[in-house]
Coordinates of C-alpha atoms in Angstrom, one line a residue:
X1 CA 0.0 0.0 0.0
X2 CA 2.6 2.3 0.8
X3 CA 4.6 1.6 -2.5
X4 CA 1.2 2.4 -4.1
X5 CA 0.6 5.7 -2.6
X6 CA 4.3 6.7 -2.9
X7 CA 3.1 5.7 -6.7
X8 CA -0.1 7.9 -6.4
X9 CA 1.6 10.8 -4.7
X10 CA 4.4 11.2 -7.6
X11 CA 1.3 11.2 -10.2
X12 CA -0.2 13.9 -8.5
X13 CA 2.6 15.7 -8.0
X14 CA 3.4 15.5 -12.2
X15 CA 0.0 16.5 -13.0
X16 CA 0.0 19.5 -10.6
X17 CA 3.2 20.4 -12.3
X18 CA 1.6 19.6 -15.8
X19 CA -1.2 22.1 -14.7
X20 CA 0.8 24.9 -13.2
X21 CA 2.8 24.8 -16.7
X22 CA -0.5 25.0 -18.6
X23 CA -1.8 27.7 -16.6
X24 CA 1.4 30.1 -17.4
X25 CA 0.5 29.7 -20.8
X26 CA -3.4 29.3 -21.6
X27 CA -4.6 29.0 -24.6
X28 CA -6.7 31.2 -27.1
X29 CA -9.8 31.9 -25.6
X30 CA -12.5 33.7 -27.1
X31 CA -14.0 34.8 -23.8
X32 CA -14.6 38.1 -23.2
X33 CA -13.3 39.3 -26.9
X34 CA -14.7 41.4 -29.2
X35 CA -13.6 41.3 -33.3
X36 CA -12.2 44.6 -34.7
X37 CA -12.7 44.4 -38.1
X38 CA -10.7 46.4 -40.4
X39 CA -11.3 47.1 -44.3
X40 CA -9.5 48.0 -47.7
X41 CA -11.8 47.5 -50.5
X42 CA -12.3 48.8 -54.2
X43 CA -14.9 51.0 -55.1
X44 CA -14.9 53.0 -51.9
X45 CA -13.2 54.9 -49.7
X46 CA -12.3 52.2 -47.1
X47 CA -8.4 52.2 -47.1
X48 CA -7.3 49.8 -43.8
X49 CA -10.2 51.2 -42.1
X50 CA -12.0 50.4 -39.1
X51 CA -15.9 49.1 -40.4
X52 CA -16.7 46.7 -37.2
X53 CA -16.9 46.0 -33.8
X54 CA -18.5 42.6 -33.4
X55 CA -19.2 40.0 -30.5
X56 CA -18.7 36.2 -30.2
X57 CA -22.0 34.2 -30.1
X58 CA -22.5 30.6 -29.6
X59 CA -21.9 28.9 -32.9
X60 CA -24.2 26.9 -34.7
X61 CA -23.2 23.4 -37.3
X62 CA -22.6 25.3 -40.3
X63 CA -25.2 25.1 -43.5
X64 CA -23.8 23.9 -46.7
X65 CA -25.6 26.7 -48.1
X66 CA -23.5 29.1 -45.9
X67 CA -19.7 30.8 -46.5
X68 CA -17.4 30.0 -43.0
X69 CA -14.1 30.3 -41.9
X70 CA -12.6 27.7 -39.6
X71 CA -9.8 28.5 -37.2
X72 CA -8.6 26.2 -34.8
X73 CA -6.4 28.3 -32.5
X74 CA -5.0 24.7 -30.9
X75 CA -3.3 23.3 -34.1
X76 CA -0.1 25.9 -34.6
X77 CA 2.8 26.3 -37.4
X78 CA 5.8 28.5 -38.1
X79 CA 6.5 31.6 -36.3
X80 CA 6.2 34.6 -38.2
X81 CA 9.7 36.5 -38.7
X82 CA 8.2 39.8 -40.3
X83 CA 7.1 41.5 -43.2
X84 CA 8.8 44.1 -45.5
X85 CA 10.5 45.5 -48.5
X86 CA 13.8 46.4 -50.1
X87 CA 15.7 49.5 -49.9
X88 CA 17.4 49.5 -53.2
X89 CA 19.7 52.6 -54.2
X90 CA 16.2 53.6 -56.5
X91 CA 14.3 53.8 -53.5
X92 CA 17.1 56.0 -51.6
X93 CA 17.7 57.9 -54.8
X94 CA 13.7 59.0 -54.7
X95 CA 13.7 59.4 -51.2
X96 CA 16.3 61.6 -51.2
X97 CA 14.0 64.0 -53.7
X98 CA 11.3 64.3 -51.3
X99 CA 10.6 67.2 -48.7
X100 CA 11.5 66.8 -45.2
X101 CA 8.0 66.3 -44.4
X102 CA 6.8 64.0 -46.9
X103 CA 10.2 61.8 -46.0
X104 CA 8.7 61.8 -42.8
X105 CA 5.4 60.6 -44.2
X106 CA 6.9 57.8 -46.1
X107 CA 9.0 56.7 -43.4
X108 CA 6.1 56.4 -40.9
X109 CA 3.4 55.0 -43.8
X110 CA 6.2 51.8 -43.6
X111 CA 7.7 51.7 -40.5
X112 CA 5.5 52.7 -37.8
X113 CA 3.2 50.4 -36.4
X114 CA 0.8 52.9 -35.0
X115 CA 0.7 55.6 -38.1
X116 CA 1.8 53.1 -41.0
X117 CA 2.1 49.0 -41.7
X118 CA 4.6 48.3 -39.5
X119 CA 7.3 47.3 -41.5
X120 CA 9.9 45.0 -39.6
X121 CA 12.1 43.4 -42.2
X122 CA 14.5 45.0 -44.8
X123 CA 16.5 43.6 -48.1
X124 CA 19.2 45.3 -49.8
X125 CA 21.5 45.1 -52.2
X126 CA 24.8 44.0 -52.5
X127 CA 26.9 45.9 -55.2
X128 CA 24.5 47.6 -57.6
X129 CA 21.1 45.8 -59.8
X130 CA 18.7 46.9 -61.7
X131 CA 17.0 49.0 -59.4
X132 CA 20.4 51.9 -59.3
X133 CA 21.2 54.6 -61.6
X134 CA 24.4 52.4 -63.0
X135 CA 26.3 49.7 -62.3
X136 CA 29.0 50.2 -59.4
X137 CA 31.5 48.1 -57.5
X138 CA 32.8 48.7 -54.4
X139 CA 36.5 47.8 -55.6
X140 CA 38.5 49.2 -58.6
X141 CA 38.2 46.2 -61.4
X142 CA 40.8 43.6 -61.0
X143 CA 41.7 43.9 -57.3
X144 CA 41.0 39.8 -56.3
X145 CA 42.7 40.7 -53.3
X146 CA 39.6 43.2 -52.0
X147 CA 42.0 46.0 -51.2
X148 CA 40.3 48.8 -52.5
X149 CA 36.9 47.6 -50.7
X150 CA 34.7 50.4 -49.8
X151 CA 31.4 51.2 -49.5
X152 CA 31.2 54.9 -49.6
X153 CA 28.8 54.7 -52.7
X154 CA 26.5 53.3 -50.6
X155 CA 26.8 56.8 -47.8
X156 CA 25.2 59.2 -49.9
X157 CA 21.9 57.8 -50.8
X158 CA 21.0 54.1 -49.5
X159 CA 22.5 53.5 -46.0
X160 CA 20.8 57.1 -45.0
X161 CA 17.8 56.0 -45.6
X162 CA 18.4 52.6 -43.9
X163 CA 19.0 54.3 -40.6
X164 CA 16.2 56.3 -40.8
X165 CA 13.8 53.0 -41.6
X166 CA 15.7 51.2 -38.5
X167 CA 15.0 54.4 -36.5
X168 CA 11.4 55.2 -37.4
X169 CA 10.8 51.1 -36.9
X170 CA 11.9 51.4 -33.0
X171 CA 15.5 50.9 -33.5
X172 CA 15.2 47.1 -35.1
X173 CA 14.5 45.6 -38.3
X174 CA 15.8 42.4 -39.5
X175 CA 18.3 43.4 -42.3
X176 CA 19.0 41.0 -45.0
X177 CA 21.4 41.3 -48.2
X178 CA 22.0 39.6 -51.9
X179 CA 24.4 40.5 -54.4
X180 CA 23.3 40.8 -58.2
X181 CA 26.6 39.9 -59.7
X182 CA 30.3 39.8 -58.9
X183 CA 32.7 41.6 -60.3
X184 CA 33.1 41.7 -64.3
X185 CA 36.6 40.4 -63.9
X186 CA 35.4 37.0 -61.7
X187 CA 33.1 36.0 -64.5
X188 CA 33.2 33.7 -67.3
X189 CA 31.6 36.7 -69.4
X190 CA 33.7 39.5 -68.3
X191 CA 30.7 41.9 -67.7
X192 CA 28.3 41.9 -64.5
X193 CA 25.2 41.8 -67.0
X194 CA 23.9 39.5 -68.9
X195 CA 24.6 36.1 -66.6
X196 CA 27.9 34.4 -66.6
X197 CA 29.0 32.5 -64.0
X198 CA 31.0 33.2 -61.0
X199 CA 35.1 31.0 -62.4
X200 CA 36.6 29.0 -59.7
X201 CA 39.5 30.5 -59.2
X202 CA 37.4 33.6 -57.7
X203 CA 35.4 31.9 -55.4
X204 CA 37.3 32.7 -52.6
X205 CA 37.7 36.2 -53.5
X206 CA 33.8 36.1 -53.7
X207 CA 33.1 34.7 -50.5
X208 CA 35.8 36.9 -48.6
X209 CA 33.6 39.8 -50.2
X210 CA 30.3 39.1 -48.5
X211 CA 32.5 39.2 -45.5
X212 CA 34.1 42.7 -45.8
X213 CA 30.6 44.2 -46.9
X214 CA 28.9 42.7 -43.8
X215 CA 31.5 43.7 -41.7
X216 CA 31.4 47.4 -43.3
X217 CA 27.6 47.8 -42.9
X218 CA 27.7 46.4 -39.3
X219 CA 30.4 49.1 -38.7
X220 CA 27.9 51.6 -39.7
X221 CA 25.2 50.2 -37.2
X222 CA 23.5 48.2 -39.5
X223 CA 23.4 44.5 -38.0
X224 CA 22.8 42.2 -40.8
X225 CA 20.6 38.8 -40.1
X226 CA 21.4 36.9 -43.3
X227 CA 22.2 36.8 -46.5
X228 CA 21.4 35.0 -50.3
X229 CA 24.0 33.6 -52.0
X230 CA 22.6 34.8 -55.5
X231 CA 19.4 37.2 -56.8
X232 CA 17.7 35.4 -59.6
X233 CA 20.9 32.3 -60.0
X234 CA 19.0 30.8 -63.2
X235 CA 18.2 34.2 -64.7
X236 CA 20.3 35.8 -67.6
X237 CA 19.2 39.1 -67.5
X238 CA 19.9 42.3 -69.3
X239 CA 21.2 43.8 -66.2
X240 CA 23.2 42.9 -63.2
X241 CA 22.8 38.6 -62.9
X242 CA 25.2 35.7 -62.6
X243 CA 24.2 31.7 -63.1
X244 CA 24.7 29.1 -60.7
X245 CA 23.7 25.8 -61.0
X246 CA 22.3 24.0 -58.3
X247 CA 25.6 22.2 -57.8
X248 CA 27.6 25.0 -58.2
X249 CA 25.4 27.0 -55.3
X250 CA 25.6 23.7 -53.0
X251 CA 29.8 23.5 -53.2
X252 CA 30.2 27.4 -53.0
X253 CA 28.3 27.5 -49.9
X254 CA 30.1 24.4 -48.1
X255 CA 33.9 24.9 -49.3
X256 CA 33.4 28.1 -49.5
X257 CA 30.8 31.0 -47.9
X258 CA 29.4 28.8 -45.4
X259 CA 33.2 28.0 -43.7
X260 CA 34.8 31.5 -44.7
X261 CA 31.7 33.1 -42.5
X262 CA 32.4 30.9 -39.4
X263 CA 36.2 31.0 -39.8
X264 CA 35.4 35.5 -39.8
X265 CA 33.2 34.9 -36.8
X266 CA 30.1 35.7 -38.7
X267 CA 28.8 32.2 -38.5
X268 CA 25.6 33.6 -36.9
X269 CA 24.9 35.3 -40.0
X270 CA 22.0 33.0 -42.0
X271 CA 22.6 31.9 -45.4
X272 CA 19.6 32.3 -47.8
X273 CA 19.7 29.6 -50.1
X274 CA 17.9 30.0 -53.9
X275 CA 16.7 33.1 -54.1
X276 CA 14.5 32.8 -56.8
X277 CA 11.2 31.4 -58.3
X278 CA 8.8 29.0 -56.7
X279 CA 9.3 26.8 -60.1
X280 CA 12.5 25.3 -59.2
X281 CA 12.6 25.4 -55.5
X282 CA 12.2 21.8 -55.0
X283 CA 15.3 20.7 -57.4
X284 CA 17.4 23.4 -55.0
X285 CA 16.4 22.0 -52.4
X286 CA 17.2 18.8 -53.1
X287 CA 20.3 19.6 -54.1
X288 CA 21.5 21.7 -51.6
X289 CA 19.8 19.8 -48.9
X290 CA 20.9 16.2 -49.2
X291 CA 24.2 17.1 -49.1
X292 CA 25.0 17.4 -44.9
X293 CA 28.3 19.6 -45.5
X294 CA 26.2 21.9 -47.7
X295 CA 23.0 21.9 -45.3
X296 CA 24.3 22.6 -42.3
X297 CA 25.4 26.1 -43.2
X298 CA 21.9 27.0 -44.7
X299 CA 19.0 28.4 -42.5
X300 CA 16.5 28.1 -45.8
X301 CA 15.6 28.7 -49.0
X302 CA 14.3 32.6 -50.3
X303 CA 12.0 32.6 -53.3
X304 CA 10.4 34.8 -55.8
X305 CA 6.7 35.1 -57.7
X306 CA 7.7 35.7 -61.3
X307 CA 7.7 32.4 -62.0
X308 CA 4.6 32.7 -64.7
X309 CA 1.7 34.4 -62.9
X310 CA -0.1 35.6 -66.2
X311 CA -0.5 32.2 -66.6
X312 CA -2.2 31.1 -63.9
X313 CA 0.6 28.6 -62.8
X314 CA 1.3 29.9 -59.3
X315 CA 3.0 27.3 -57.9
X316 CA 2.4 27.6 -54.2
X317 CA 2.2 23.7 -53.7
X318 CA 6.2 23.8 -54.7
X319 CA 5.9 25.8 -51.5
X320 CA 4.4 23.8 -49.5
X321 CA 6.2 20.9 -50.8
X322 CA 10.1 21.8 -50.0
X323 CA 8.3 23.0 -45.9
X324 CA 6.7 19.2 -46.0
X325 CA 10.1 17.8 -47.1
X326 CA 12.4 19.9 -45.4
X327 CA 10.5 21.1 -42.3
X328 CA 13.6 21.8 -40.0
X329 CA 14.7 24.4 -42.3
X330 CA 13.1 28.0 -43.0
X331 CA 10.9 29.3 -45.8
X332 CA 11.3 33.4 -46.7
X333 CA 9.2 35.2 -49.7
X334 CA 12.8 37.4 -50.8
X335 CA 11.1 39.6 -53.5
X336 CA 8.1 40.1 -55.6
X337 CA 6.7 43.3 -57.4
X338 CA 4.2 43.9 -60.5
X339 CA 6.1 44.2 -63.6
X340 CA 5.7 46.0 -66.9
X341 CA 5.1 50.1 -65.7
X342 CA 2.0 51.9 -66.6
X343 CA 1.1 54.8 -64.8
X344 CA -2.5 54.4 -66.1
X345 CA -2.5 51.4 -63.5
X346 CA -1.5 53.2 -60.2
X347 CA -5.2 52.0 -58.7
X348 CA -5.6 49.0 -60.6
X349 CA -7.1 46.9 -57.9
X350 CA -5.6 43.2 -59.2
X351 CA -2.1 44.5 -58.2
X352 CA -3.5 44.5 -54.4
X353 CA -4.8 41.5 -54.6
X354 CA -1.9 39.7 -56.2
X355 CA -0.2 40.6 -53.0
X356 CA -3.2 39.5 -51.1
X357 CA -3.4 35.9 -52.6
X358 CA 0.6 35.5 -53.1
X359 CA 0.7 36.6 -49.4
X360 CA -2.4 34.1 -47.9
X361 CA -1.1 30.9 -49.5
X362 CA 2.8 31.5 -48.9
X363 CA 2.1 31.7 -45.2
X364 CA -0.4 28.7 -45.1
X365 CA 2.5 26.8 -47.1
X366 CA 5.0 27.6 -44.1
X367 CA 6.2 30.9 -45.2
X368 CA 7.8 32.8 -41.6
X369 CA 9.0 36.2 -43.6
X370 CA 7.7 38.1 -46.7
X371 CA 9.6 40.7 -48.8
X372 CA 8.4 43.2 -51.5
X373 CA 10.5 44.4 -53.8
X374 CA 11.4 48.4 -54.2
X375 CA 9.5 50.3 -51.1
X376 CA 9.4 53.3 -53.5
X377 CA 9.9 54.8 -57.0
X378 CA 9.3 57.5 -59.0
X379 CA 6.5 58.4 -61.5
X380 CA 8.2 56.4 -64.7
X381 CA 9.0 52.9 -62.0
X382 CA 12.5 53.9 -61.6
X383 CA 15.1 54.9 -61.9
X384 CA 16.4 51.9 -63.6
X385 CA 19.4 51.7 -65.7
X386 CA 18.2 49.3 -68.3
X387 CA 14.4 50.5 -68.0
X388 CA 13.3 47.6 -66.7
X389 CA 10.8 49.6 -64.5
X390 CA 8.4 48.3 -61.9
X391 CA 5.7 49.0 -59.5
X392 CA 6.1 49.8 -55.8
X393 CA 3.5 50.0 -53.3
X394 CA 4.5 53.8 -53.0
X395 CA 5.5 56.1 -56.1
X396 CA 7.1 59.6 -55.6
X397 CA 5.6 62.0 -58.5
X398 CA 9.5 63.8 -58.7
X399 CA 7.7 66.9 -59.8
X400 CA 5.3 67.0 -57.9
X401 CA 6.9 66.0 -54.7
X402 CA 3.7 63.8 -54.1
X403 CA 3.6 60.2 -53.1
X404 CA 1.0 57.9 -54.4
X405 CA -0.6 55.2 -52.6
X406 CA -1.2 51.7 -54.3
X407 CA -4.0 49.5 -53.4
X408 CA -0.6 47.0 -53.0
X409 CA 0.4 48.9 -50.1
X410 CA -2.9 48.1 -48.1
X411 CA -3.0 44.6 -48.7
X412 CA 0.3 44.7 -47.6
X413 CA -0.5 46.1 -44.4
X414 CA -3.4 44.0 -43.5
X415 CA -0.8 41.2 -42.8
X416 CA 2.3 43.8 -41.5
X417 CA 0.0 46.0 -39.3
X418 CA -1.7 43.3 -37.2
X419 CA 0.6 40.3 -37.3
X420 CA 3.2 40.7 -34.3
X421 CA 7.1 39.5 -34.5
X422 CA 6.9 35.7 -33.4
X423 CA 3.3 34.9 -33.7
X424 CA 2.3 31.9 -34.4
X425 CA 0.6 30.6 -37.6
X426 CA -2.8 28.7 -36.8
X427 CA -5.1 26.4 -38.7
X428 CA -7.4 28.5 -41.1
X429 CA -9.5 27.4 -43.8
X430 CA -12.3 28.5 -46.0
X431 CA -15.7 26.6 -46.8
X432 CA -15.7 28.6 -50.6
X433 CA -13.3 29.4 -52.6
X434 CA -14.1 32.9 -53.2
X435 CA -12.6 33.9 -49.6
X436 CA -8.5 33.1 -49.1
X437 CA -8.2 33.3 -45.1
X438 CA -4.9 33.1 -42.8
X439 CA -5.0 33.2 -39.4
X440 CA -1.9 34.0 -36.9
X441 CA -1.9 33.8 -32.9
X442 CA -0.1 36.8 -31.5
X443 CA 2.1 37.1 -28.4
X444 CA -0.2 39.3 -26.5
X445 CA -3.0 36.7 -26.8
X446 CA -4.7 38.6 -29.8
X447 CA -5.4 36.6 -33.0
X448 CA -5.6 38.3 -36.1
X449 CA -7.4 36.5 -39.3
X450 CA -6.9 37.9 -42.8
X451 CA -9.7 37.3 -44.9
X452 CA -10.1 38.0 -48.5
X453 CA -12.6 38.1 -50.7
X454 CA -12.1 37.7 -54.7
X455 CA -15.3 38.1 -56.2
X456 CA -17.7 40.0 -57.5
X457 CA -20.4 40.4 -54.6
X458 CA -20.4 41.2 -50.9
X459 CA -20.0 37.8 -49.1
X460 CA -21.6 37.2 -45.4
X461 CA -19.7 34.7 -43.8
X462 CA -19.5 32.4 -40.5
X463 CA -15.8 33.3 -38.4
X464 CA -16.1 30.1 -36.4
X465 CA -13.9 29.4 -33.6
X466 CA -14.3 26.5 -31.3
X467 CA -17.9 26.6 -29.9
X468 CA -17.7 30.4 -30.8
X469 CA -18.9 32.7 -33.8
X470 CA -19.4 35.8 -35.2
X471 CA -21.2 37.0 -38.7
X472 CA -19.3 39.2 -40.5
X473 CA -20.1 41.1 -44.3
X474 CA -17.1 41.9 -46.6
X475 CA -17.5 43.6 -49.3
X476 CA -16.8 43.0 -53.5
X477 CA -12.8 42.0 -54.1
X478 CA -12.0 43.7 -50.5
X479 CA -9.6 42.4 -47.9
X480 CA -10.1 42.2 -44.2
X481 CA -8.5 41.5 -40.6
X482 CA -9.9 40.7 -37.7
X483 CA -8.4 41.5 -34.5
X484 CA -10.1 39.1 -31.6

């Protein structure tokens, strides 16, 4: 009897310990909340605006003949690493154009939570792309030895404007870097355009140069999180781009950038493998990722939208297909934008909802962190050196000294503004395909649910939570979050 109740007092003691732990962290509760509901939508005026305040009600079984969202708060994913956009030297170079008081504007519509979206991540450059005035180096041509490394290029327009995002942003934002192309004279090409690949004999040179650029940033208080090994390695472009195969990325990382960081004490410093379109991410993957020397330097993969969206080929099971085969490693949207200029299309309302749909389905395929391209160009999409010019979800008319709002940079900032720095992604779905939904737990017990609605006609629809519901009405291709 005694062994018994020896037996019978250890149980007891494990479940009150069980308990105690599960009562410093409950779980979501819908007791007591009211849902804040918050609206962009086209046709109208409503631009992240507040349209609701709505109560929990005991929930009913669902109708076949209704529209519901499901979100089970107890089944949780990835953490969410942030949200934000690149600050390419375009982006400084208009920003430096602006008033003191409409830079002030811009840098609060991004960065602060309260008057803006909240930005909380940043991408830039390494070396010029695109996206600059003209192709620069930060060495004189020839020097394999990095003697004449410097970044003072970089002072007068970009890393200004970095400091200001960090500032306005609370003094943090997670800061992450790719180069376009080496130098012409480590390239099987001889020129930083038009592809080429990176020769062998250089690839130390290459890897030492990720190193003194880090290094140089962090000098100028500019801590840098990670970094991609290549922007776009399967594209030949007409500006700056170099190839690497799969097998070329996997050995440069393990002989090379992966042990040169560690052995420069930068081995904290993540390395962003791909960097490129959803199309091909699984054969990276593979590659890179079944090779243990190779692997173990890599946090995850980065990938792109360009792969053929015109087309309808979106590819977000490729997506979800590397996170099911590769879950200890992590999954980053590193840049998308709309293409092909047209200042005719400043309001077109599909470029919101590109965002909206690219957005919902990367993060329910394990996405943690999601990049835009440029935060902001002029009135032509640039400048660009080789006119390949874009959209942003904020223009700068130059001669005006106006900046123009997209409907991209409200869809945007239903996810930026309301999702908080390591929530927690949580089981969502929709009973119609009209509505895309994502739902993600916050760390102040909040849950915010992104809803989205593609079609034609205002949609009523069940948010059903547990034994808990609420009605809500959004309207024609809108977008919605929900703050409970």
């Amino acid at each position: 009897m005694k062994k018994n109740s020896y037996k019978i007092l250890c149980l007891l003691f494990t479940f009150s310990a069980f308990a105690q732990q599960n009562k410093m962290k409950p779980g979501f509760t819908t007791t007591e909340k009211k849902i804040t509901v918050y609206t962009t939508a086209e046709n109208s005026k409503l631009r992240l605006t507040k349209t609701d305040n709505l109560d929990f009600v005991t929930a009913h079984q669902p109708l076949e003949t209704e529209v519901s969202i499901f979100v089970e708060p107890k089944k949780t994913f990835q953490s969410f690493m942030g949200i934000g956009g690149a600050i390419t030297d375009a982006s400084a170079e208009v920003y430096a154009t602006l008033s003191k008081e409409k830079q002030k504007e811009f840098l609060n519509a991004y960065y602060d939570k309260q008057k803006g979206i909240g930005y909380s991540l940043l991408r830039t450059t390494i070396q010029s792309s695109d996206f600059s005035s003209g192709s620069y180096s930060y060495i004189e041509e020839g020097d394999k030895d990095l003697k004449t490394f410097s970044i003072d290029h970089d002072r007068q327009y970009r890393i200004p404007l970095i400091k200001e995002a960090i500032k306005t942003a609370g003094g943090k934002l997670m800061t992450y870097v790719a180069p376009w192309s080496p130098n012409a004279f480590m390239k099987s090409n001889k020129n930083v355009l038009k592809g080429g690949t990176l020769l062998p004999e250089y690839y130390q040179t290459w890897a030492n140069f990720y190193v003194k650029f880090i290094k140089a940033y962090e000098k100028e208080g500019i801590p840098i999180w990670g970094t991609s090994i290549q922007n776009e390695p399967m594209a030949v472009q007409t500006w700056e781009s170099c190839i690497y195969t799969a097998e070329a990325e996997r050995d440069f990382i393990k002989n090379f950038l992966g042990p040169t960081l560690k052995k420069e004490k930068l081995g904290d410093v993540k390395i962003i493998a791909w960097d490129h379109n959803r199309d091909l991410m699984n054969y990276r993957a593979n590659v890179i990722y079944s090779d243990p020397e190779a692997s173990k330097y890599v946090w995850g993969m980065g990938f792109h939208w360009y792969e053929n969206w015109s087309g309808g080929a979106l590819m977000f099971d490729n997506v979800a297909k590397v996170n099911e085969a590769y879950p200890d490693k992590g999954l980053m949207f590193t840049e998308g934008c709309i293409e092909k200029f047209d200042a005719a299309k400043y309001q077109f309302w599909g470029n919101g909802e590109r965002y909206g749909t690219s957005m919902i389905n990367d993060f329910n395929n394990g996405t943690a962190a999601w990049t835009d391209w440029n935060i902001l160009l002029d009135q032509n999409g640039g400048p660009n050196h080789v006119g390949n010019f874009c959209f942003s979800p904020i223009h700068a008319d130059t001669t005006t000294g106006e900046l123009i709002y997209t409907p991209s940079y409200y869809y945007i900032g239903h996810f930026s503004k309301f999702i908080q720095l390591n929530a927690v992604r949580v089981s969502t779905a929709a009973s119609r395909s009209n509505l895309l939904s994502t739902s993600f737990l916050n760390t102040d017990g909040t849950m915010a649910t992104i809803v989205m609605n593609q079609s034609n006609k205002e949609i009523k629809y069940n948010l059903i939570i547990g034994t808990e519901q609420t009605v809500v009405k959004i309207p024609a291709h809108a977008i919605q979050t929900l703050v409970y």
